[in-house]
Coordinates of C-alpha atoms and ligand atoms in Angstrom, one line a residue:
X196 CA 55.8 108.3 63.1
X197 CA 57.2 107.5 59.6
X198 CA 57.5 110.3 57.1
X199 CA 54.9 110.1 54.4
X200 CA 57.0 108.9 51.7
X201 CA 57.9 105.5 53.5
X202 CA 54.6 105.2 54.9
X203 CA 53.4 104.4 51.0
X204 CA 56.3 102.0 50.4
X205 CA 56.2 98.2 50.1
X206 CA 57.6 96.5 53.4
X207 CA 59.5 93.7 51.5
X208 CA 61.4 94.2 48.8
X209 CA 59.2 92.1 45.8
X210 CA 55.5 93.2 48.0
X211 CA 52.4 94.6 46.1
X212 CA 52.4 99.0 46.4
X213 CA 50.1 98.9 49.5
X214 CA 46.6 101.3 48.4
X215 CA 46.9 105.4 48.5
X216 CA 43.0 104.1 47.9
X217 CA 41.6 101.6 48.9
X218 CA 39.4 100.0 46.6
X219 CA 35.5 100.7 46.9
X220 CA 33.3 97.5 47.8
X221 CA 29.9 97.1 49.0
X222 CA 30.3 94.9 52.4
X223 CA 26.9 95.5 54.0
X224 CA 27.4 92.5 56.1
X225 CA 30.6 90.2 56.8
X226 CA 28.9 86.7 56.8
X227 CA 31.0 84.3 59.1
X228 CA 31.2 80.6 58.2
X229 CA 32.6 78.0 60.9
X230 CA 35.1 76.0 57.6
X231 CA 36.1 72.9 59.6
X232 CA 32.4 72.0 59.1
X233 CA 31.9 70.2 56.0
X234 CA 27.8 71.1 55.9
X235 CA 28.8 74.9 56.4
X236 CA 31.4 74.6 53.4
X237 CA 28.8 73.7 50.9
X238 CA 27.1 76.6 51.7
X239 CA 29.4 78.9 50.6
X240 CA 28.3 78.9 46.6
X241 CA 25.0 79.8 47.4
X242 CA 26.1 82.3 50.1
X243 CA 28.4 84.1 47.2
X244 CA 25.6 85.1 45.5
X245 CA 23.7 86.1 48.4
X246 CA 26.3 87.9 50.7
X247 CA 28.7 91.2 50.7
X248 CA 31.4 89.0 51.8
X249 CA 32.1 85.6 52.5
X250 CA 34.4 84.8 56.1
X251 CA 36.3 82.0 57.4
X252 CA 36.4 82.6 60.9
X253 CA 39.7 80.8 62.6
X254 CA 39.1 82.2 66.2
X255 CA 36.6 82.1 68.9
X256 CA 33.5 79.9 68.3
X257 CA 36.0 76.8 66.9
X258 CA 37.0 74.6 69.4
X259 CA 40.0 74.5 70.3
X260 CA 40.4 70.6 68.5
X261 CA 38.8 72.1 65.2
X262 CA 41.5 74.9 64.9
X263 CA 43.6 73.1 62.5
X264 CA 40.5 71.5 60.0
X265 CA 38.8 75.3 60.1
X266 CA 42.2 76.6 58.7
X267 CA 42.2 73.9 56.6
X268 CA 38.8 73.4 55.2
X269 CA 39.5 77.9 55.0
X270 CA 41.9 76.9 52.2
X271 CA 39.5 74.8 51.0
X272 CA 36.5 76.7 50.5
X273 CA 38.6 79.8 49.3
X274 CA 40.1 77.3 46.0
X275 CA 37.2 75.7 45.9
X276 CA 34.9 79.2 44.5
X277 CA 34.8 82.0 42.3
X278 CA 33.7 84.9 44.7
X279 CA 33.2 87.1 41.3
X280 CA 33.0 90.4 43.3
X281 CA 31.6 89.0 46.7
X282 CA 34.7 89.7 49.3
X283 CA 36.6 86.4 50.7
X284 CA 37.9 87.6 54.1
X285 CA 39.1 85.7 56.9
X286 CA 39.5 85.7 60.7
X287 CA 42.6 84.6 62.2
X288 CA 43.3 83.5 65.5
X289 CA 44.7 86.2 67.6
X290 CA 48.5 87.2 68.2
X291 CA 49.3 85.5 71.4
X292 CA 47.8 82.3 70.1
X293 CA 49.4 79.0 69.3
X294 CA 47.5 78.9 65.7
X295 CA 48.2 82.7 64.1
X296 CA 51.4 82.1 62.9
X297 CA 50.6 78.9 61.3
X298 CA 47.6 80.7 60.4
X299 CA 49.0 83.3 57.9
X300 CA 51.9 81.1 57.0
X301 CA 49.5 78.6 55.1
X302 CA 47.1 80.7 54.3
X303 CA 48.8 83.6 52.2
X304 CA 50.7 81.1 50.4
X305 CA 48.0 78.6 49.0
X306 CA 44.6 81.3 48.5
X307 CA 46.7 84.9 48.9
X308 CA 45.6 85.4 45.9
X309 CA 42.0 85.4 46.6
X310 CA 42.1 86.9 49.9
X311 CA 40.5 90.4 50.1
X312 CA 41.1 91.0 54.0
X313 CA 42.5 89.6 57.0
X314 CA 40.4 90.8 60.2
X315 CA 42.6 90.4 62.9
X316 CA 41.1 90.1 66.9
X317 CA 41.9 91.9 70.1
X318 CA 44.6 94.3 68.0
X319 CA 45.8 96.5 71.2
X320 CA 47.4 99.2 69.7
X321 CA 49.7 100.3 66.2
X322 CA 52.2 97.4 67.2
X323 CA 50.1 94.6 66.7
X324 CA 48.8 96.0 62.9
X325 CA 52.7 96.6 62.4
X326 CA 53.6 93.2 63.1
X327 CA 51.5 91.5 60.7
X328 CA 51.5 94.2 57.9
X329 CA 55.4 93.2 57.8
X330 CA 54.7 89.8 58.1
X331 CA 52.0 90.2 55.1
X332 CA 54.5 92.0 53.1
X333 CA 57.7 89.5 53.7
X334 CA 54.7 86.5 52.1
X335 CA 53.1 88.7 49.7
X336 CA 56.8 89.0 47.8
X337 CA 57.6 85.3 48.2
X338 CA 54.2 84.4 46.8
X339 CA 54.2 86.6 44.1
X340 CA 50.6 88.3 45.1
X341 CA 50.3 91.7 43.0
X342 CA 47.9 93.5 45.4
X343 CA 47.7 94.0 49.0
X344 CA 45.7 91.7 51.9
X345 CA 44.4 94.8 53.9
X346 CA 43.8 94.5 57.6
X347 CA 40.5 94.5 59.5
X348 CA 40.9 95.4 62.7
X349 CA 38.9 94.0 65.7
X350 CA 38.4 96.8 68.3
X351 CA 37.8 94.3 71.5
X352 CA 39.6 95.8 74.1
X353 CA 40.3 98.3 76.5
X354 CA 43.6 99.2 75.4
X355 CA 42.3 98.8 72.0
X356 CA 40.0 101.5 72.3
X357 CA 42.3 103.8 74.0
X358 CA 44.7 103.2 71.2
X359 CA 42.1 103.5 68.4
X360 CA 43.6 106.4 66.7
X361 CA 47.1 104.9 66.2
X362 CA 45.4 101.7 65.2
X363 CA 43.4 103.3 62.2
X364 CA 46.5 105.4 61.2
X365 CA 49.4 102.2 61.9
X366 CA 49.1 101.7 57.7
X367 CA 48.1 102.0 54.7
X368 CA 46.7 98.1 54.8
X369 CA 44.4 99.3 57.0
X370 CA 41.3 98.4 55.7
X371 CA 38.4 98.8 58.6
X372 CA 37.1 98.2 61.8
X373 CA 34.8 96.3 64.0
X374 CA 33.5 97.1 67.0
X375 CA 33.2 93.0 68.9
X376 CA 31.3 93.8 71.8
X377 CA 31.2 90.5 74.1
X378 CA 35.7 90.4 74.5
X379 CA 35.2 94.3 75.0
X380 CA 32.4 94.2 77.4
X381 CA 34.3 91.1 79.1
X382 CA 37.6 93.4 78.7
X383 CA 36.4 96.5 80.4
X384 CA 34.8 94.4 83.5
X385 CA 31.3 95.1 82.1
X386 CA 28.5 93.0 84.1
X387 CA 26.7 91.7 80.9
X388 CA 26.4 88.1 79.3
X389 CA 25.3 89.3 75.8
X390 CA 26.7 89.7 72.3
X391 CA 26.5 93.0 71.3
X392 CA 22.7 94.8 71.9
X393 CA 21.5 96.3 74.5
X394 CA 20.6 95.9 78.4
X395 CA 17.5 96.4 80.2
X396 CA 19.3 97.8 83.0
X397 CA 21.3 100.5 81.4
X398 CA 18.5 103.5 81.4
X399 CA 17.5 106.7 82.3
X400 CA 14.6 107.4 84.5
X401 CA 12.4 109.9 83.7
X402 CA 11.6 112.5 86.7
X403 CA 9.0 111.9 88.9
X404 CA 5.7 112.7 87.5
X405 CA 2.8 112.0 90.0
X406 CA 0.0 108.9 88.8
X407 CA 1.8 108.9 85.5
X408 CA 5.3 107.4 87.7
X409 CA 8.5 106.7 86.0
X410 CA 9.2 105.6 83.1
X411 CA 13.0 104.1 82.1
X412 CA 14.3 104.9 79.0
X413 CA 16.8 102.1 77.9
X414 CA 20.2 103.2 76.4
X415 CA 22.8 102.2 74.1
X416 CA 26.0 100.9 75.8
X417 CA 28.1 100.9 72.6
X418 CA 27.1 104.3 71.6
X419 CA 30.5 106.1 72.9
X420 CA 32.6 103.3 71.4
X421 CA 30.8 103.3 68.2
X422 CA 31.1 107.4 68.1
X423 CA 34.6 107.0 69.0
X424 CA 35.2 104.2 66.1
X425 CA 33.6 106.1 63.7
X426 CA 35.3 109.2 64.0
X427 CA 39.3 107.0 63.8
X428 CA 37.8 105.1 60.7
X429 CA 36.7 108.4 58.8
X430 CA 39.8 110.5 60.0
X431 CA 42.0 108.3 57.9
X432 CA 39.7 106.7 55.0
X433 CA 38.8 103.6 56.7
X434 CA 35.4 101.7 57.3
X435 CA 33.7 101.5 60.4
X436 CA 31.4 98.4 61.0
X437 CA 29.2 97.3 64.0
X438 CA 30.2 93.8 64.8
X439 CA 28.4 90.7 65.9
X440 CA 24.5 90.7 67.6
X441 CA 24.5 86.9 69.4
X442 CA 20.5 86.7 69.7
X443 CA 19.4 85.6 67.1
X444 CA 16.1 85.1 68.2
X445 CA 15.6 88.9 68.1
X446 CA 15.8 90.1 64.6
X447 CA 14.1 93.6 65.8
X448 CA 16.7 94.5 68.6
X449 CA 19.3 93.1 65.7
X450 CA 17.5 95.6 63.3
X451 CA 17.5 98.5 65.9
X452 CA 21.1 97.9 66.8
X453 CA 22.7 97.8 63.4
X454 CA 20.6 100.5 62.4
X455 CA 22.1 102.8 65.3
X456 CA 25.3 101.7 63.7
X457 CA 24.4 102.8 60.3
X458 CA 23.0 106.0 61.4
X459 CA 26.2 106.9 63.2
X460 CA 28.1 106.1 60.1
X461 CA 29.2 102.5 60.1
X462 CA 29.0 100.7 56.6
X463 CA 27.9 97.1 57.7
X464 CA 27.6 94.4 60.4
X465 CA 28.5 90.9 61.1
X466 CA 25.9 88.2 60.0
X467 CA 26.4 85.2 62.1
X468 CA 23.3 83.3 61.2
X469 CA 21.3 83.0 57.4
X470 CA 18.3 84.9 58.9
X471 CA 20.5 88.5 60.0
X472 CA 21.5 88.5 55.9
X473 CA 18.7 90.8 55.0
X474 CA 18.2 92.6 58.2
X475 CA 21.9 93.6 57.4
X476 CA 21.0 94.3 53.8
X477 CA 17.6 95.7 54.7
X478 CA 20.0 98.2 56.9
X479 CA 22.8 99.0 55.2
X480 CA 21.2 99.7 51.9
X481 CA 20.0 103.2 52.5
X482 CA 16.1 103.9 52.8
X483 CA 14.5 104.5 49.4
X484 CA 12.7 107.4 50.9
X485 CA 15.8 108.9 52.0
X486 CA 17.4 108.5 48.6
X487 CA 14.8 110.1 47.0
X488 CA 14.7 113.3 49.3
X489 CA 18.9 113.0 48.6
X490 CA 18.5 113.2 44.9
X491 CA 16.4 116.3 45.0
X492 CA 18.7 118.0 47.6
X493 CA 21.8 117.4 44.6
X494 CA 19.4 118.1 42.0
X495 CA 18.5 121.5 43.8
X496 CA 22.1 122.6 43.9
X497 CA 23.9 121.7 41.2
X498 CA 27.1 122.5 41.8
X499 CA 26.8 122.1 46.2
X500 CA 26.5 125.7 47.1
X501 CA 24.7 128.0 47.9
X502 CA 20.8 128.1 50.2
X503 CA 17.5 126.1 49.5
X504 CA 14.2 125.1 50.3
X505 CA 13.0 121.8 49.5
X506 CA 9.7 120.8 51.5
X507 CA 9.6 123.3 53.6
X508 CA 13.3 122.6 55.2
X509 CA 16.6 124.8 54.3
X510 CA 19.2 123.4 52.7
X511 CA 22.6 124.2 51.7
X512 CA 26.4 123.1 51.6
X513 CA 26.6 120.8 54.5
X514 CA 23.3 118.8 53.4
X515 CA 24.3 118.9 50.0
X516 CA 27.5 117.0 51.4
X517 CA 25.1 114.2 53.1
X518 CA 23.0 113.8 50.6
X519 CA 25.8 113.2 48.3
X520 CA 26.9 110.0 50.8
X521 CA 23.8 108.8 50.7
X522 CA 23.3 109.2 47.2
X523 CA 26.9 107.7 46.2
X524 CA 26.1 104.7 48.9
X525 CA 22.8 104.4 47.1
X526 CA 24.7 104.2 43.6
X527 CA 27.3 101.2 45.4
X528 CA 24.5 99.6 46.5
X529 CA 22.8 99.5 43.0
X530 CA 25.9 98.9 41.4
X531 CA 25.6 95.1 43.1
X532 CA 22.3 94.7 44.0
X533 CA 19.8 95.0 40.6
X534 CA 16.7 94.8 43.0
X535 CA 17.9 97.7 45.1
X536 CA 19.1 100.0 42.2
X537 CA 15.3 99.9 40.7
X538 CA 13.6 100.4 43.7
X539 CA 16.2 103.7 43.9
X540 CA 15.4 104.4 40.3
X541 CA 19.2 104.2 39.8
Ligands
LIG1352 C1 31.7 87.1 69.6 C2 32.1 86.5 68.3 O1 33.3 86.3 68.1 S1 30.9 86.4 67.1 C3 31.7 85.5 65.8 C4 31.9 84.0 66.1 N1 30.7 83.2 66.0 C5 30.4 82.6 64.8 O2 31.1 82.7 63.9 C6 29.1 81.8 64.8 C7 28.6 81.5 63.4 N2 27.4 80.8 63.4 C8 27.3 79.5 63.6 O3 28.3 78.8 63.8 C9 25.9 78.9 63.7 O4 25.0 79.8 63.3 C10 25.6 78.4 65.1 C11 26.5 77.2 65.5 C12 25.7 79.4 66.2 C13 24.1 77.9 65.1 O5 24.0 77.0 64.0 P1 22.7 76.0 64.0 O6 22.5 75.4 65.4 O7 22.9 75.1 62.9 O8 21.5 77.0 63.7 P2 20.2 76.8 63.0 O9 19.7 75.4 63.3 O10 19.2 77.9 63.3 O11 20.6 76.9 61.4 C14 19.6 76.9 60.4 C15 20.3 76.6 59.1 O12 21.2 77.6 58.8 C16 22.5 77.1 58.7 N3 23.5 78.0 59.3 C17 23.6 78.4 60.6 N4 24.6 79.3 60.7 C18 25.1 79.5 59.5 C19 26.1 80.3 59.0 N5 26.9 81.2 59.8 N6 26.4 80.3 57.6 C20 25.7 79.5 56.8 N7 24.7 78.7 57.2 C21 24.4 78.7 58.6 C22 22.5 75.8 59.5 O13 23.5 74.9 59.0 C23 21.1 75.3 59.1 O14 21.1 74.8 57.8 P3 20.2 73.5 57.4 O15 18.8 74.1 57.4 O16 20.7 73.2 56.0 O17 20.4 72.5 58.4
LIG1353 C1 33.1 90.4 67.7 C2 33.9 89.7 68.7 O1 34.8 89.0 68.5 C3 33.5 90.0 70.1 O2 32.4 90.6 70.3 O3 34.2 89.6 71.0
LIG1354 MG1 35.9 88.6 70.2

């Protein structure tokens, strides 16, 4: 465990001061674009304006022949646009791969610059984030970058749950996480074929209760490893996200998914196709109503002590404290989004 004072200092000699805090953006959803198609590329202007943050995706879903034009057309897109304060993130192929080195040697280099975050796949435990935060470090200072890539962290695996403490606490450049349910369902032997979402199968049943029967009461198979994200992500300052929801034929059990996610305390979800954009913003933009009832619980209690009533329920320190991240989500949200901030009257 490194000593506090050379946890906060640069790993190369010439690298960017890596973040005591890390900057605040709005990143409701993570919009993945496949770059080695040229269609999907001109896109991306349009999607600026209408996304939290733009990503290149590198890994699974490009063939195995496309690896080299997605990196490529990456670069491309990324000096091609002005993401004004939309995110440009990217996903690289994973460690053991024959693309990731290549992957971050070119792509720091040529579009550093531009490059919010890195979300790296199937990270195991602290030694895979340690590799690549030197390796960012050792480019940053050759390339001259003045702030930090952060890392995004993939949580995909067995081991990398296990680990997922020492993952959100391996550095400073940790920026987040994502939970990618189809490598962690295929990782822990679970007998699905889905992306993310739940399964008809994995239920309660309700005692027996004469002519009325049984009746099965579906669950949510990612609830423990969301709980279990969420708590690593907020013990250390880092963002927890739900990942990827593969039908997109099903925008309510998207909708219900996500909004488990953003209940429990994640900050955004993957959009893989144009229609899950607003679902994800419908989501992570907190409810109006809910604002509303926030704003009074602050405006009750000044200064966050002390025991109310508002509406007939009793308030006092702790839902002070809630309201107040609802209320400062709320603020984030309007601060990008005009529409939002007038419906919240902010
Ligand atoms: C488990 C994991 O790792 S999840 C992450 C990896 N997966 C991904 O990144 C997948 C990203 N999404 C995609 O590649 C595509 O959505 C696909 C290939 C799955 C489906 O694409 P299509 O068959 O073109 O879908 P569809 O016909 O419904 O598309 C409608 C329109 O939206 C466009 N579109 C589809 N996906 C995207 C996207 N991700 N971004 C921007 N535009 C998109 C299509 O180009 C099409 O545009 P057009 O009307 O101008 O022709
Ligand atoms: C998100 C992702 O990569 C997965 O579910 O496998
Ligand atoms: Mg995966």
């Amino acid at each position: 465990m490194k000593s506090p004072k050379s946890f906060y200092a640069p790993l190369a000699i010439g690298a960017p001061q890596p973040y005591r805090d890390r900057p605040v953006a709005l990143e409701r959803m993570i919009h993945f674009v496949p770059p080695h198609i040229e269609k999907m590329r001109a896109k991306v202007p349009d999607l600026i304006d209408k996304v939290d943050v733009v990503l290149g995706n590198l890994e699974d879903a490009i063939p195995a022949d496309a690896k080299i034009d997605a990196r490529k057309g990456f670069i491309q897109l990324a000096a091609d646009n002005d993401f004004k304060d939309t995110g440009l993130w990217t996903r690289v192929n994973c460690l053991n791969s024959p693309w990731f080195l290549d992957d971050i040697l070119q792509i720091v280099p040529a579009v550093g610059d531009k490059l919010d975050v890195i979300m790296l796949p199937k990270v195991e435990g602290a030694w895979d984030i340690h590799y690549l935060d030197q390796l960012l470090a050792q480019l940053e200072a050759q390339a001259g970058l003045t702030k930090p890539i952060m890392i995004h962290a993939i949580l995909e695996t067995a081991e990398g749950v296990k680990n997922v403490e020492e993952i959100a606490a391996a550095s400073p450049r940790m920026h987040g996480m994502s939970l990618g349910p189809a490598d962690l369902a295929a990782s822990r032997g679970m007998k699905t074929t889905r992306v993310g979402g739940g399964h008809p199968d994995y239920a309660v049943l309700s005692d027996e209760d004469g002519a009325a029967g049984r009746t099965a009461y579906q669950q949510d198979l990612w609830h423990y490893t969301v709980g279990k994200m969420v708590d690593a992500c907020l013990s250390y300052g880092l963002k927890p996200f739900y990942g990827p929801f593969g039908d997109f034929s099903d925008s309510d059990a998207c909708q219900s998914q996500f909004r488990n996610a953003f209940l429990m305390g994640c900050l955004g979800a993957w959009s893989l196709h144009p229609s899950q954009i607003d679902i994800a913003k419908t989501v992570f933009s907190p409810d109006p109503g809910e604002v509303a009832f926030a704003k009074k619980i602050l405006d009750a209690m000044p200064d966050g002590t002390g025991a109310v009533m508002i509406d007939g329920k009793m308030q006092d320190d702790a839902t002070w404290k809630q309201a107040k991240v609802i209320v400062d989500l709320a603020r984030l949200v309007a601060s990008k989004d005009k529409a939002m901030g007038d419906i919240y009257g902010l």
